[in-house]
Structure formats: C-alpha cells, structure tokens
N, CA and C of each residue as an Amber inpcrd file, in Angstrom:
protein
   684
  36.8910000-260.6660000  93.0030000  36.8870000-260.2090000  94.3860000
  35.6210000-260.6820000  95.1010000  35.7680000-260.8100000  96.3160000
  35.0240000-260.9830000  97.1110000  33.8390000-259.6550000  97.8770000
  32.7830000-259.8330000  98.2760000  31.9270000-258.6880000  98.6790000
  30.9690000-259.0480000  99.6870000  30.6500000-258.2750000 100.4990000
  29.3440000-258.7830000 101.5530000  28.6310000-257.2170000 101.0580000
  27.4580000-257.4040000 100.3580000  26.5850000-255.8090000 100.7270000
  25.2810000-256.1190000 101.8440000  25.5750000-255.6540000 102.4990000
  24.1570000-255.4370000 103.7360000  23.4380000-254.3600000 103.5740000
  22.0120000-254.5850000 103.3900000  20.9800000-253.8550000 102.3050000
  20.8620000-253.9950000 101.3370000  19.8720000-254.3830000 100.7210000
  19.4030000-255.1310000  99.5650000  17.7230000-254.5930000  99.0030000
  18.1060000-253.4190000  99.7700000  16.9450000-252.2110000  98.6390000
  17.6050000-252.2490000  96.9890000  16.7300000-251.1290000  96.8920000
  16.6170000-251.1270000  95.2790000  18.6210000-250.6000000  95.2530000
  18.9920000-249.7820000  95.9840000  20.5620000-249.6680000  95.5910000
  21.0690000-250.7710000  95.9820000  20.9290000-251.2500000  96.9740000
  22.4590000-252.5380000  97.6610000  21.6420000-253.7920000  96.1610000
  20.7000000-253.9920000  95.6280000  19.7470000-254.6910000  95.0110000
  20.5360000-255.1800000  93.9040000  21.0720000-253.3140000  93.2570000
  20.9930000-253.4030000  91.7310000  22.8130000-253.8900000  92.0290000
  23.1830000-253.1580000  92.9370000  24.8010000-253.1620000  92.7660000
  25.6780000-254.6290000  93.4070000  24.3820000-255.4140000  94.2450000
  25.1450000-256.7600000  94.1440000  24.9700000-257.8210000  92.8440000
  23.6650000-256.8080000  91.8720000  23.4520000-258.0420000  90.9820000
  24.5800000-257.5220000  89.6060000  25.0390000-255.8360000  89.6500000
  26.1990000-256.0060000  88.5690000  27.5630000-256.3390000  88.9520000
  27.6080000-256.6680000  90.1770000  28.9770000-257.0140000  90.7070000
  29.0920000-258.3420000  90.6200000  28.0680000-259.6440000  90.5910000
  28.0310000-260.7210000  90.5910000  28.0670000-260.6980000  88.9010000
  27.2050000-259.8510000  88.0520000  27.5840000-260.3790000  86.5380000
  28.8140000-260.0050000  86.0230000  29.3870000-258.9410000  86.9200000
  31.2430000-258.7580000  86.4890000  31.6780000-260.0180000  86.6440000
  31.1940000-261.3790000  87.7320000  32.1860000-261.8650000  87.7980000
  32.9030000-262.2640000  89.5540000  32.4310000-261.1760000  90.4300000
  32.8070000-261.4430000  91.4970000  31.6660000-262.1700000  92.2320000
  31.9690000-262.8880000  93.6620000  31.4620000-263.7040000  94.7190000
  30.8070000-262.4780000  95.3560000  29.7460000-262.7350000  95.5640000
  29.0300000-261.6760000  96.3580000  27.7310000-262.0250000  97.5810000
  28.0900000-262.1830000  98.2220000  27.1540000-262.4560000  99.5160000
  26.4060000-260.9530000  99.7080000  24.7860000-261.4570000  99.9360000
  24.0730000-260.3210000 100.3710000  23.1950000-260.7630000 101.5790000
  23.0410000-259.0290000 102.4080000  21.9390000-259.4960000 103.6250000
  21.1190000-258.8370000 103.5880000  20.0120000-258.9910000 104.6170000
  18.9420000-258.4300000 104.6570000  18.2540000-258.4390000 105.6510000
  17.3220000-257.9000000 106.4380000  16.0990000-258.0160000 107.4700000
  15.1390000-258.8730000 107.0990000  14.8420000-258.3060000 105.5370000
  13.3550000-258.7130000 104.8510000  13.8480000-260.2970000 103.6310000
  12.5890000-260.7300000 104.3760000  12.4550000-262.0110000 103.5750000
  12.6540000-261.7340000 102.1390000  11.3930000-261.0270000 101.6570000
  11.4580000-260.6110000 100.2720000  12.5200000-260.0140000  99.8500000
  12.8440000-259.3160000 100.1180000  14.4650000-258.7260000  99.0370000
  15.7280000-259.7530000  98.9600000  15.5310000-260.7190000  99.8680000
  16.5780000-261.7220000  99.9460000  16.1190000-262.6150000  98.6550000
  14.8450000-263.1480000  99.0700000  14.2710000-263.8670000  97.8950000
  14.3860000-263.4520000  96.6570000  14.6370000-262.0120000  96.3940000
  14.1480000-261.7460000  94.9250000  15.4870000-261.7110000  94.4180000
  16.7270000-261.6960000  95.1710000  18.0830000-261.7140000  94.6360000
  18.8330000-262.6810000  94.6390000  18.7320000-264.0910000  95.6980000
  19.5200000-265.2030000  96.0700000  20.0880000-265.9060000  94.5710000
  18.8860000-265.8260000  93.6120000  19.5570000-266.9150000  92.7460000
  20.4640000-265.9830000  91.7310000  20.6900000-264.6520000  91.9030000
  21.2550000-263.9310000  91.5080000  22.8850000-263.6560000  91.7780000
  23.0980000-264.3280000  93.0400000  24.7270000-263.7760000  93.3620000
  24.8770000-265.1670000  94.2060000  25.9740000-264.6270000  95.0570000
  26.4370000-266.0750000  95.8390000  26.0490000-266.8380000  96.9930000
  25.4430000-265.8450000  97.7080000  24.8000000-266.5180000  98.7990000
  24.0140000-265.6070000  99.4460000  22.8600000-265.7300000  99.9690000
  22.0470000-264.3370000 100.7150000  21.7810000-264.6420000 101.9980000
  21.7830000-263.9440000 102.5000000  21.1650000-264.1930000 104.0150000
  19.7800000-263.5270000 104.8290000  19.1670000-263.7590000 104.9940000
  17.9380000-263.3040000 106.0770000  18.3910000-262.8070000 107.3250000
  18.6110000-261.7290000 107.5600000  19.5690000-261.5090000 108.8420000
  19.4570000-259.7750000 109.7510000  19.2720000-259.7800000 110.8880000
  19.3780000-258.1980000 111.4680000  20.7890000-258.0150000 112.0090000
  21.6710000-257.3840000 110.5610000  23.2190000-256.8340000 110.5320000
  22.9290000-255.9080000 111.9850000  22.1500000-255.0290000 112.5290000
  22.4370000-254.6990000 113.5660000  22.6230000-255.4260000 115.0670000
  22.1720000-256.8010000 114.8150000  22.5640000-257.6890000 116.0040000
  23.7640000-258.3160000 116.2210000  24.8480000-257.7290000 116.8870000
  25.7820000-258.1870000 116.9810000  26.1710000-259.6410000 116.8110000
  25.7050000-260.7460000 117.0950000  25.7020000-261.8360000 116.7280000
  25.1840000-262.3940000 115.4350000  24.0880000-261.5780000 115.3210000
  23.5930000-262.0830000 113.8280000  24.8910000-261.5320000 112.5890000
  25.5060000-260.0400000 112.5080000  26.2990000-260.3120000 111.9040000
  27.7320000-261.0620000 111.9090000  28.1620000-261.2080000 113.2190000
  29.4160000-261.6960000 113.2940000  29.2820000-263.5470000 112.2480000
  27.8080000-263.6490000 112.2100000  27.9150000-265.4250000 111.4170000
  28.3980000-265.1220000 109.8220000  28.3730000-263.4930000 109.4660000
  28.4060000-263.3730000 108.4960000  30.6640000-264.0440000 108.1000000
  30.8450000-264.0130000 106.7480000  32.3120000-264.5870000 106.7870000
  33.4040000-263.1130000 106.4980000  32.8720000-262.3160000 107.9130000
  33.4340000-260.5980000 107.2910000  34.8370000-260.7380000 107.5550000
  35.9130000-261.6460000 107.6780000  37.5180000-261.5090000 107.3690000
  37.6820000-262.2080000 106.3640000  36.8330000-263.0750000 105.2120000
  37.1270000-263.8240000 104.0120000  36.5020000-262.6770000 103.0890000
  36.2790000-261.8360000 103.1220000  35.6310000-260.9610000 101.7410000
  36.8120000-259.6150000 101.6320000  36.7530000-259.1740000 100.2180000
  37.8800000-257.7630000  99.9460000  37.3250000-256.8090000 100.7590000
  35.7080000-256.8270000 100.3250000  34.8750000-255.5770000 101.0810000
  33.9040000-255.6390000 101.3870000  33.6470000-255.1110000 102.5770000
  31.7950000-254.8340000 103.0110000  31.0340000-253.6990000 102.7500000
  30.1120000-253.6340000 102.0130000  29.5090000-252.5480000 101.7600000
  27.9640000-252.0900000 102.5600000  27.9040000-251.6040000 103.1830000
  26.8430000-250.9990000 104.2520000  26.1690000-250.1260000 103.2860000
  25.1150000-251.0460000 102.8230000  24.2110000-250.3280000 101.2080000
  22.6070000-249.7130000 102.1000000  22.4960000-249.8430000 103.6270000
  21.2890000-249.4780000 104.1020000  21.4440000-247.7610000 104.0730000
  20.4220000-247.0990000 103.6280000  20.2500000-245.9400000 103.2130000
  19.2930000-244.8970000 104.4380000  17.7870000-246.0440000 104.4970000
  16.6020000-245.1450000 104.6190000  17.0030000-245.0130000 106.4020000
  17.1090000-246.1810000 106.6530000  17.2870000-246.5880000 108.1720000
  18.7010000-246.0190000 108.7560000  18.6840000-244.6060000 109.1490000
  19.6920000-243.9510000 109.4180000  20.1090000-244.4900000 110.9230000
  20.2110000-244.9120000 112.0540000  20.2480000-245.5980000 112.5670000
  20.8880000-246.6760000 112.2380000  20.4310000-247.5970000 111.4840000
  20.9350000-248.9270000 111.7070000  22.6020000-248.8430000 110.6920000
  22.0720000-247.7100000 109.8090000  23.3770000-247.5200000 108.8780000
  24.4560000-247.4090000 110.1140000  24.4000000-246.4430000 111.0590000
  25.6850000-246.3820000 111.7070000  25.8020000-247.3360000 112.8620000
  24.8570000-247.8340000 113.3510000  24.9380000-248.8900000 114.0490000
  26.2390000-250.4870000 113.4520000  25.4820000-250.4270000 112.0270000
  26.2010000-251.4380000 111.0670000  27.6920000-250.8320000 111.2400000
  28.1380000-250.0100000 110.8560000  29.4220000-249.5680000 110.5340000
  29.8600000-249.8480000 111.7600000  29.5170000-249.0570000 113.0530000
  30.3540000-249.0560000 114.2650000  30.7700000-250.7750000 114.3890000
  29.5580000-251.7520000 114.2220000  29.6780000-253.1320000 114.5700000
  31.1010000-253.8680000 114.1010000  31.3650000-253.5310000 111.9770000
  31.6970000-253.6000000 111.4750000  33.1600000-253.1610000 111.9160000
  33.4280000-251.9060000 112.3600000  35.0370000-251.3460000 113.2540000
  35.0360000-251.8600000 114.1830000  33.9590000-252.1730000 115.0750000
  34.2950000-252.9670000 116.0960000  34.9420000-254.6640000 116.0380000
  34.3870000-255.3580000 114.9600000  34.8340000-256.7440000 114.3700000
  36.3070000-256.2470000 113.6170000  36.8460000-255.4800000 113.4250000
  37.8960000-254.6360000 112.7190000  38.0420000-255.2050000 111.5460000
  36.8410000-255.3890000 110.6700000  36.8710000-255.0420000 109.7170000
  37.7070000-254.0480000 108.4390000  38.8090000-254.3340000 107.7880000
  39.5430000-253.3090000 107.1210000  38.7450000-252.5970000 106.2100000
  37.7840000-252.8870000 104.9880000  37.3820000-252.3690000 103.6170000
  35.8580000-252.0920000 103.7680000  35.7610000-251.1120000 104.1100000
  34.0350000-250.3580000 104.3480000  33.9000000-249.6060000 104.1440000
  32.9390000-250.0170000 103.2990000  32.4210000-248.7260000 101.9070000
  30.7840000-248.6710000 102.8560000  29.7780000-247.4590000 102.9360000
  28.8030000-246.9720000 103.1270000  28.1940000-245.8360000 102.7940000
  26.7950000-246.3490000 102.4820000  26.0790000-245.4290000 101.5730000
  26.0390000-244.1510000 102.4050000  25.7260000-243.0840000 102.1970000
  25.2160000-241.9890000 102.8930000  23.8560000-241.3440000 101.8750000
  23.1100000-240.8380000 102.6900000  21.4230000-240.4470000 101.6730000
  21.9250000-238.6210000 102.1280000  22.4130000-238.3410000 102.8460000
  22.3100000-236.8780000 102.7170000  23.7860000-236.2200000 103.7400000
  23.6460000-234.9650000 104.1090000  24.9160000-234.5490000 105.1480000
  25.4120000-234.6620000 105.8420000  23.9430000-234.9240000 106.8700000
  24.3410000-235.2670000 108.2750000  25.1080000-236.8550000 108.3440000
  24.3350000-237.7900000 107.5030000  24.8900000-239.0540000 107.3440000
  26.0400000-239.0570000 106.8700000  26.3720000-238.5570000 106.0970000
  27.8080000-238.6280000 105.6110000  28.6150000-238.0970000 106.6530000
  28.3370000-236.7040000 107.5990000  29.2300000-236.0440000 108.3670000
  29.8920000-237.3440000 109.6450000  28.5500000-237.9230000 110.2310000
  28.7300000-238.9970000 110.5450000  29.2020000-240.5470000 110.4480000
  29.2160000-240.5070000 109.6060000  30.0810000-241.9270000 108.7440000
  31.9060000-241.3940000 108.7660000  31.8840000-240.1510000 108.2700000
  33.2430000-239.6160000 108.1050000  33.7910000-240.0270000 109.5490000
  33.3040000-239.9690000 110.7250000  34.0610000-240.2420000 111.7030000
  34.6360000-241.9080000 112.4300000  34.0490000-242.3440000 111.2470000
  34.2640000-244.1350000 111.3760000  35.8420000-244.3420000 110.6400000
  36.0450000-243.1270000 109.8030000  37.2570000-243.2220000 109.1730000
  37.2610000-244.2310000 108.2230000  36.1030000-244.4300000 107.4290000
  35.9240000-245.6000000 106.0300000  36.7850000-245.2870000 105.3440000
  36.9020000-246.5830000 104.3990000  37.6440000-246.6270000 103.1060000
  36.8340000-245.9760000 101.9270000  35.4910000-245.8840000 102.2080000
  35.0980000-244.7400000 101.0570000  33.4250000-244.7850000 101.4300000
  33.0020000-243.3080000 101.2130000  31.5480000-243.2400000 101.5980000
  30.5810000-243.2000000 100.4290000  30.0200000-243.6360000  99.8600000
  29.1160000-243.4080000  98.4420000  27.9010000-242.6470000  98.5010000
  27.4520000-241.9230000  97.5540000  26.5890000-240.8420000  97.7310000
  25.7380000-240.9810000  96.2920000  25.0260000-242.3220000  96.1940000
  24.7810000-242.4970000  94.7110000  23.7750000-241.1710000  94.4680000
  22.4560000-241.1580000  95.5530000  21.8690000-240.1900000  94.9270000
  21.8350000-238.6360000  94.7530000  23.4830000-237.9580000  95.2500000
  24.3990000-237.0520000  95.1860000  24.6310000-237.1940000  93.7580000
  25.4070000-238.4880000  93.4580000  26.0450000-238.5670000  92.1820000
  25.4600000-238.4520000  90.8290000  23.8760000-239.4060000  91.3290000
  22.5760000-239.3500000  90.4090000  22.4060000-238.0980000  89.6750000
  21.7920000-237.5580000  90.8630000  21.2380000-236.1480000  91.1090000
  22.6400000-234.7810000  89.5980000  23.7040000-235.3130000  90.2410000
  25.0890000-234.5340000  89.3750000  24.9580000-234.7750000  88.1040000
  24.7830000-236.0870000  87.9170000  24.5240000-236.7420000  86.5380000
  23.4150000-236.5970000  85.3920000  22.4050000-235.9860000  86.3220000
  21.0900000-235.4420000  85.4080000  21.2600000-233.8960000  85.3210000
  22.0540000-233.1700000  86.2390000  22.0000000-231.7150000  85.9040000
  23.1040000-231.7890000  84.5440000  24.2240000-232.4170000  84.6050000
  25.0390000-232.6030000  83.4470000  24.2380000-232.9540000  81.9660000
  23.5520000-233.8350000  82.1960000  22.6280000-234.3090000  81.0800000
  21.6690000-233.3390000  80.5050000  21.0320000-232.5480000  81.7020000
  20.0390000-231.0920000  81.0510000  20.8760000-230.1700000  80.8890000
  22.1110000-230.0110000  81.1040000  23.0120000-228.4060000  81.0440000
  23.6220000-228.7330000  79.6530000  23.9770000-230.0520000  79.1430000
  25.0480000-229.9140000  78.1340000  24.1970000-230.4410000  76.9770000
  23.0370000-231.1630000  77.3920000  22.3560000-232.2380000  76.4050000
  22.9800000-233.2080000  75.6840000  24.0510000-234.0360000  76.5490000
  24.6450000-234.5570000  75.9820000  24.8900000-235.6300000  77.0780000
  24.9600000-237.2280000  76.8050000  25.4350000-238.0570000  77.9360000
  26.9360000-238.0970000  77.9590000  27.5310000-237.5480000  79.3300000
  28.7770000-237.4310000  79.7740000  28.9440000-238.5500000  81.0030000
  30.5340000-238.9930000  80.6900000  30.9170000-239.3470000  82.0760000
  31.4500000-238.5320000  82.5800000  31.4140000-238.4610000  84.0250000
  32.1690000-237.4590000  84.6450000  32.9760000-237.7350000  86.1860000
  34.4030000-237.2180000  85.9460000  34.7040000-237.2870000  87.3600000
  34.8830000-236.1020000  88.4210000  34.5540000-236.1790000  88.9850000
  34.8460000-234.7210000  89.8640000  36.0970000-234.7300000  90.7690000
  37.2400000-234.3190000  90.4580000  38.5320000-234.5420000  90.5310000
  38.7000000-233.7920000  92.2480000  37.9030000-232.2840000  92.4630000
  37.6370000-231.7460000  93.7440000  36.3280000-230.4150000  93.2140000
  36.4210000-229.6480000  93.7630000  35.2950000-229.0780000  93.9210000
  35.0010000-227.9980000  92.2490000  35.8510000-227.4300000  91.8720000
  36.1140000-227.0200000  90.1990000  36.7500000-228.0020000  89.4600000
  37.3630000-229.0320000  89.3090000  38.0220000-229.4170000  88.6120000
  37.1780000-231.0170000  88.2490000  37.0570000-231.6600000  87.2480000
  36.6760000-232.5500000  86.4380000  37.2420000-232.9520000  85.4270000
  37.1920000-234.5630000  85.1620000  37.4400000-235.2180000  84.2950000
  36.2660000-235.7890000  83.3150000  35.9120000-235.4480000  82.1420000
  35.0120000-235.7350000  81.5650000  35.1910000-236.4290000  80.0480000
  33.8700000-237.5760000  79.7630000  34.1230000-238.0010000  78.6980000
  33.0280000-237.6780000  77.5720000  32.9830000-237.0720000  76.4520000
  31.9000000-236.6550000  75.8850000  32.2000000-237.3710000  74.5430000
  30.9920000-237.1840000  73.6530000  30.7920000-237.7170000  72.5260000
  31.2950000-236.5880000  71.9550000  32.1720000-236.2400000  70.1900000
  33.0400000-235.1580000  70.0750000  31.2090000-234.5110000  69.4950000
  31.3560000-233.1500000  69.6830000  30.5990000-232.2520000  69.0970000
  30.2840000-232.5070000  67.6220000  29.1730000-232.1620000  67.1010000
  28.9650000-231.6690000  65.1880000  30.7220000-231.1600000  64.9440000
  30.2410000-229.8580000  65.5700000  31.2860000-229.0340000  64.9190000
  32.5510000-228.9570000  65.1680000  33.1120000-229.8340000  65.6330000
  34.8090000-230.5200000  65.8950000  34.9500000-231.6570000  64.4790000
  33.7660000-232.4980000  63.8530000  34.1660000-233.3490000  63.2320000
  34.5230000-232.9720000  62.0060000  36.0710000-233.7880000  61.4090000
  36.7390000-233.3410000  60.4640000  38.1250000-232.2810000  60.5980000
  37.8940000-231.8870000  61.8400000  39.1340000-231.2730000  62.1620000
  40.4360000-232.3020000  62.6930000  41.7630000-231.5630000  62.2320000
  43.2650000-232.2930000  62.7300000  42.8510000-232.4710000  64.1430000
  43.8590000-232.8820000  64.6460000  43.8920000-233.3910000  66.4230000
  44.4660000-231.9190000  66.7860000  45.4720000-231.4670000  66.0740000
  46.5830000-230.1010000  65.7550000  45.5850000-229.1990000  66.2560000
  44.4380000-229.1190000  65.7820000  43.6300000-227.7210000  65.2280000
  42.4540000-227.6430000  66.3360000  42.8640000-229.0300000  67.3670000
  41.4940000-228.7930000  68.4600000  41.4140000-227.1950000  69.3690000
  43.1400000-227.1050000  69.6690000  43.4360000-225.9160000  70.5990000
  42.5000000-225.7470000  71.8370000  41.9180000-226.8920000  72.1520000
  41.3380000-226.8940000  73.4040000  42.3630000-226.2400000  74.6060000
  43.0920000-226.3900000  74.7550000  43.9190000-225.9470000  75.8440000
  44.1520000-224.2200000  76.0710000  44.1890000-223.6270000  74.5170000
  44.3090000-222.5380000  74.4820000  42.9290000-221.4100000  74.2950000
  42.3030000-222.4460000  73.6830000  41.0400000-221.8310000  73.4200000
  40.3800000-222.0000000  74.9980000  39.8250000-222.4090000  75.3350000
  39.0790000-223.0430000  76.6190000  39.1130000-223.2940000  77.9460000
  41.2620000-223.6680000  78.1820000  41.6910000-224.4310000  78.8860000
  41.2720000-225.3090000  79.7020000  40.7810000-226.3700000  78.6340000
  41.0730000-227.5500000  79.0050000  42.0400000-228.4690000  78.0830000
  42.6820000-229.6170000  78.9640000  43.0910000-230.5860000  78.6530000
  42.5880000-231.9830000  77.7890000  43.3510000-231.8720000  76.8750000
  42.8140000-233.2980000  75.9770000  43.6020000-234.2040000  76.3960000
  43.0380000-235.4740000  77.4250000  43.8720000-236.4410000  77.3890000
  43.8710000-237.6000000  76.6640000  42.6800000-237.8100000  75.9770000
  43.0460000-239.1320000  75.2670000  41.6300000-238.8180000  74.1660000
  41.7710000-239.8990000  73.4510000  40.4670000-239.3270000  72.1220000
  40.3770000-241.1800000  72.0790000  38.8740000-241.3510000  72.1460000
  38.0870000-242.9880000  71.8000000  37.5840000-243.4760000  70.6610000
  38.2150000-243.9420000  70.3140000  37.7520000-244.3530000  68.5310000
  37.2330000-245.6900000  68.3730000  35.9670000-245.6390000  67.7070000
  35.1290000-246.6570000  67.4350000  35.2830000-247.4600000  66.3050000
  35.5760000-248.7520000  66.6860000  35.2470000-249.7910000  65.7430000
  34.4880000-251.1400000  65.4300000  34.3830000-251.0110000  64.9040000
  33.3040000-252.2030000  64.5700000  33.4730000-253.8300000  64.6050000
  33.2840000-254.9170000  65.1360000  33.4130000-256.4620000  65.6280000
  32.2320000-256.9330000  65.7820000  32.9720000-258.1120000  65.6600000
  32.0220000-258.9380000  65.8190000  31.7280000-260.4320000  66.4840000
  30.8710000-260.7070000  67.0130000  30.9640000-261.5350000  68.4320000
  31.4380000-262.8370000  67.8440000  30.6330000-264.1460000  68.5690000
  31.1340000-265.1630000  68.2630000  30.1780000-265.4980000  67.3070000
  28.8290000-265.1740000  67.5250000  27.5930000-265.4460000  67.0330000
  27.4400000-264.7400000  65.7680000  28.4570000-263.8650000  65.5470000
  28.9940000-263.1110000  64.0500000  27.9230000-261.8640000  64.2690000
  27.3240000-261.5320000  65.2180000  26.6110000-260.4480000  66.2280000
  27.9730000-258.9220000  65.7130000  27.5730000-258.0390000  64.8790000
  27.8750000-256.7980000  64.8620000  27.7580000-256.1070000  66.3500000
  28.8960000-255.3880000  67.0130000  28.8990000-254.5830000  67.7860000
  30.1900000-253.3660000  68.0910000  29.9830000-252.3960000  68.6880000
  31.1890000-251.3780000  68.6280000  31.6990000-251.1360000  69.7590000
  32.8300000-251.2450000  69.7550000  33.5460000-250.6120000  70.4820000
  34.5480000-249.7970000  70.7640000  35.0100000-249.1240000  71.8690000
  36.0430000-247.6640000  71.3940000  37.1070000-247.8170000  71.9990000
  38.1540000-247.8680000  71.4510000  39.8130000-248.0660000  71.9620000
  40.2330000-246.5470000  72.3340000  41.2700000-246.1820000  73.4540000
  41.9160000-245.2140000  73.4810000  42.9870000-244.8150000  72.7390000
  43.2030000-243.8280000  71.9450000  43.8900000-243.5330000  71.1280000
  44.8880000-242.1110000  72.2390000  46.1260000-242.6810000  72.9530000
  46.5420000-241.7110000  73.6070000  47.1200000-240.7290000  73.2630000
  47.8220000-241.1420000  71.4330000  48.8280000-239.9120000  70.8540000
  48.0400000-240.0830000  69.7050000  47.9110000-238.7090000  69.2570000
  47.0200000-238.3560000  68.0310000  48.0850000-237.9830000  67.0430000
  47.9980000-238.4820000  66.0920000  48.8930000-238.0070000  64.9890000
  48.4460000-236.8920000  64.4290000  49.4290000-235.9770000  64.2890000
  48.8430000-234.3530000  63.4390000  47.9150000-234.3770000  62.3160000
  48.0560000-235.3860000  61.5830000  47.2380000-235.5020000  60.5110000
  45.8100000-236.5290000  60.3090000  45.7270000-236.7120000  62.0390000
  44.3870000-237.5960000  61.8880000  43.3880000-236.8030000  61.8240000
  42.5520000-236.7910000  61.1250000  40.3290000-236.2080000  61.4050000
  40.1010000-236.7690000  62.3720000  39.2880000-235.6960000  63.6430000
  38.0260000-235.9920000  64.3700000  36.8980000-236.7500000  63.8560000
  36.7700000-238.0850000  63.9640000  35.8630000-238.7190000  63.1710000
  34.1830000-238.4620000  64.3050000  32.8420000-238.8590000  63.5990000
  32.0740000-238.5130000  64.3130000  31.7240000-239.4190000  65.3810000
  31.8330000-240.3620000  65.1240000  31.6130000-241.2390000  66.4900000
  33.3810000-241.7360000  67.3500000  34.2370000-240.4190000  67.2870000
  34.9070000-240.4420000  68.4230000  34.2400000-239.7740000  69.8310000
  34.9840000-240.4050000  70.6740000  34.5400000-239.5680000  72.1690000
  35.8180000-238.9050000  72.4120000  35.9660000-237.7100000  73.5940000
  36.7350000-237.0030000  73.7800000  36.6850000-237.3060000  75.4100000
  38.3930000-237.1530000  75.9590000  38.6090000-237.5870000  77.0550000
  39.2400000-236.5340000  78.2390000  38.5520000-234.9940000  78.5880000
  39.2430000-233.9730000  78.7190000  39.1880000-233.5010000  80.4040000
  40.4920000-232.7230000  80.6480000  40.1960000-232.5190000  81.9790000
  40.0750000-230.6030000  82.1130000  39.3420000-230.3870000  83.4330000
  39.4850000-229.0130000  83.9520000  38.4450000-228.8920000  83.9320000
  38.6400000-227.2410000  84.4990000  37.2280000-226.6800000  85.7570000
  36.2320000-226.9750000  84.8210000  35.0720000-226.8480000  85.7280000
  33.9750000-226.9820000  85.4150000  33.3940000-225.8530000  84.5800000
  33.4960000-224.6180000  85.1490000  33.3510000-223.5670000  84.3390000
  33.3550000-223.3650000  82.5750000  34.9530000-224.5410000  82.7760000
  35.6050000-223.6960000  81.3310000  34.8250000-225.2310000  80.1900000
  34.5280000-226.1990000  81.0680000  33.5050000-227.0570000  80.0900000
  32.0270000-226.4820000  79.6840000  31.6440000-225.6390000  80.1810000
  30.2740000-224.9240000  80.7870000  30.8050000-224.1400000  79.0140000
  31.6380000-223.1190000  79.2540000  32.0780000-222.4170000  78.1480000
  32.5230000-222.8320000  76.5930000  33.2300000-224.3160000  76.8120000
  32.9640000-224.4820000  75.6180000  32.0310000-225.2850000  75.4340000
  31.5720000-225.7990000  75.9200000  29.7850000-226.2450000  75.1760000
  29.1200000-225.1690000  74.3590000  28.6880000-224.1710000  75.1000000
  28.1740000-223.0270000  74.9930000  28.6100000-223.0510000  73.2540000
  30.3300000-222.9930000  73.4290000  30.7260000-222.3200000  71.7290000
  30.0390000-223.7930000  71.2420000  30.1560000-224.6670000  71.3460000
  29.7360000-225.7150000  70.1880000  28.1360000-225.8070000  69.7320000
C-alpha cells in the first residue's frame, strides 16, 4: 500500500519507518529540514514542506496513495488546519493523530476514517503491564469489553484444553490458543514462532510457552489474574 504521513516527529518518525520495512511506499513531510533528513533514505520519498499551505500540500500526490496520515501532534492548530485542507482536496482515507480530548472531539467532526490516540493507547498499555505483570496484547472491543492475548499462566500449564473452564469459572471466552515452534531461517538461524491452534483437542496439555487468545470484560480478566 501506498501512504503520505505529514509529521515526522518522533511518532509520524517511527511509524513511516515500520511501514516502509513492512514493505509499503511511503512518502513523508515535514516543515523541518532535519526530520526530513534523518528519515529520507529510510522510506520513499520525503518532502520539506508547510502541509498547512494550501499549495504546498496540494504538490503532494494525495489521490495516488491508500492513505494520508496527519501524524502532527504538538501543533494543535496546524493538525486541524491539515485535515480540513485534506477534506477540502476530498481526500477519501484520513487517519489523524489526536494528543488529548479536545483534539480528538474536534477531529471527530471532519468525519475521518480513523483517529489514533497512540499516547492514550501507550499510556493503556503500561497500566496493563503494572496491573497484570505480564506483557499483553490488547484490544478494547468498547468500553468493558476486550480482546486479549497473554502468555498462559504457571498454573494453567499441564492442564487439558477440557479443564480450562474459563468461561464458567471467570467468564471469559477462549478463542484460540498459540503454540510455539521452533525453525529455522535460511542462515540455519534458530527462531520461534506461534501458530494458532483454533480447535483444541480434549486431550491436548497447556504447554508453557503457549499464549492464550481470550475475550470479555475487563473486570473478569482483572479477576482471573488475581486467581493465577
């Protein structure tokens, strides 16, 4: 896919340089000399440019890309300035950062294709990390409800798939269980990786380096941690 991110701080920075090592074309802009410089040989093309000047962005190629991402954060101002420009060129796929409420309350009325809230998400991601002590992925499905992926507990390993009773014990949902195996590159490089295992056979063991793939409130994950 194709991408334009405008802002090229440390967020628009990091996320055009893993989107270019996925693989996609990624054009980036900027005000500042330096942040252009420190990323150009990194992605597909950069530009030196004030996205809030109507002309300066229209040189950009915003009907050849999937999406534009409006990654300016600090400069609350120019963030919505960018966007309005961006609906005004009718732009379809605009994604923009928001740093706090009011920005977001405001962006919501541009009617984007999606608003990002990394240091919302950040911020979610480290209280998860000190509450459970454990690195989780997590989705937040709406305001109680989550999808989460954890490493299985000590005290689950060795048990049937039969005998988890997560649903009854806890209620939550087990949707899938990640099982690790072992490969090896081209360079004959040892490394692991974890396949989804969607139907558990009654008679398989919780091995210890499975992950667990479970949904529901937040609460009732809160609770069974607690038991483990």
């Amino acid at each position: 896919m194709k991408y334009i991110i405008i802002g090229l701080g440390n967020y628009g920075h990091m996320l055009a340089e893993e989107l270019s090592v996925l693989g996609h074309e990624v054009i980036g802009a900027d005000v500042s000399a330096s942040r252009v410089d420190s990323i150009k040989e990194k992605i597909a093309t950069a530009f030196v440019l004030d996205a809030t000047d109507e002309q300066a962005l229209a040189a950009l190629p915003l009907s050849g890309v999937d999406v534009v991402i409006v990654a300016i954060g600090e400069n609350f101002g120019a963030s919505i300035r960018v966007v309005a420009l961006l609906k005004q060129q009718k732009v379809a796929h605009i994604y923009a950062r928001a740093i706090d409420n009011v920005h977001r309350s405001v962006l919501e009325a541009f009617d984007l294709e999606r608003i990002l809230t990394p240091e919302e998400d950040a911020a979610r991601g480290l209280v998860h990390l000190l509450e459970f002590g454990s690195n989780m992925e997590t989705f937040r499905v709406d305001t109680d409800y989550y999808v989460v992926k954890f490493a299985v507990p000590e005290k689950m390993i060795g048990y049937y798939a039969n005998e988890l009773n997560l649903d009854k014990e806890f209620g939550l949902k087990l949707l899938a269980l990640k099982r690790a195996k072992t490969l090896k590159n081209c360079l004959g490089i040892s490394f692991t990786e974890h396949d989804v295992m969607n139907e558990l056979p009654e008679n398989d063991q919780v091995q210890a380096s499975d992950e667990l793939v479970c949904y529901g409130r937040y609460k009732d994950f809160q609770k069974f941690w607690k038991a483990m």
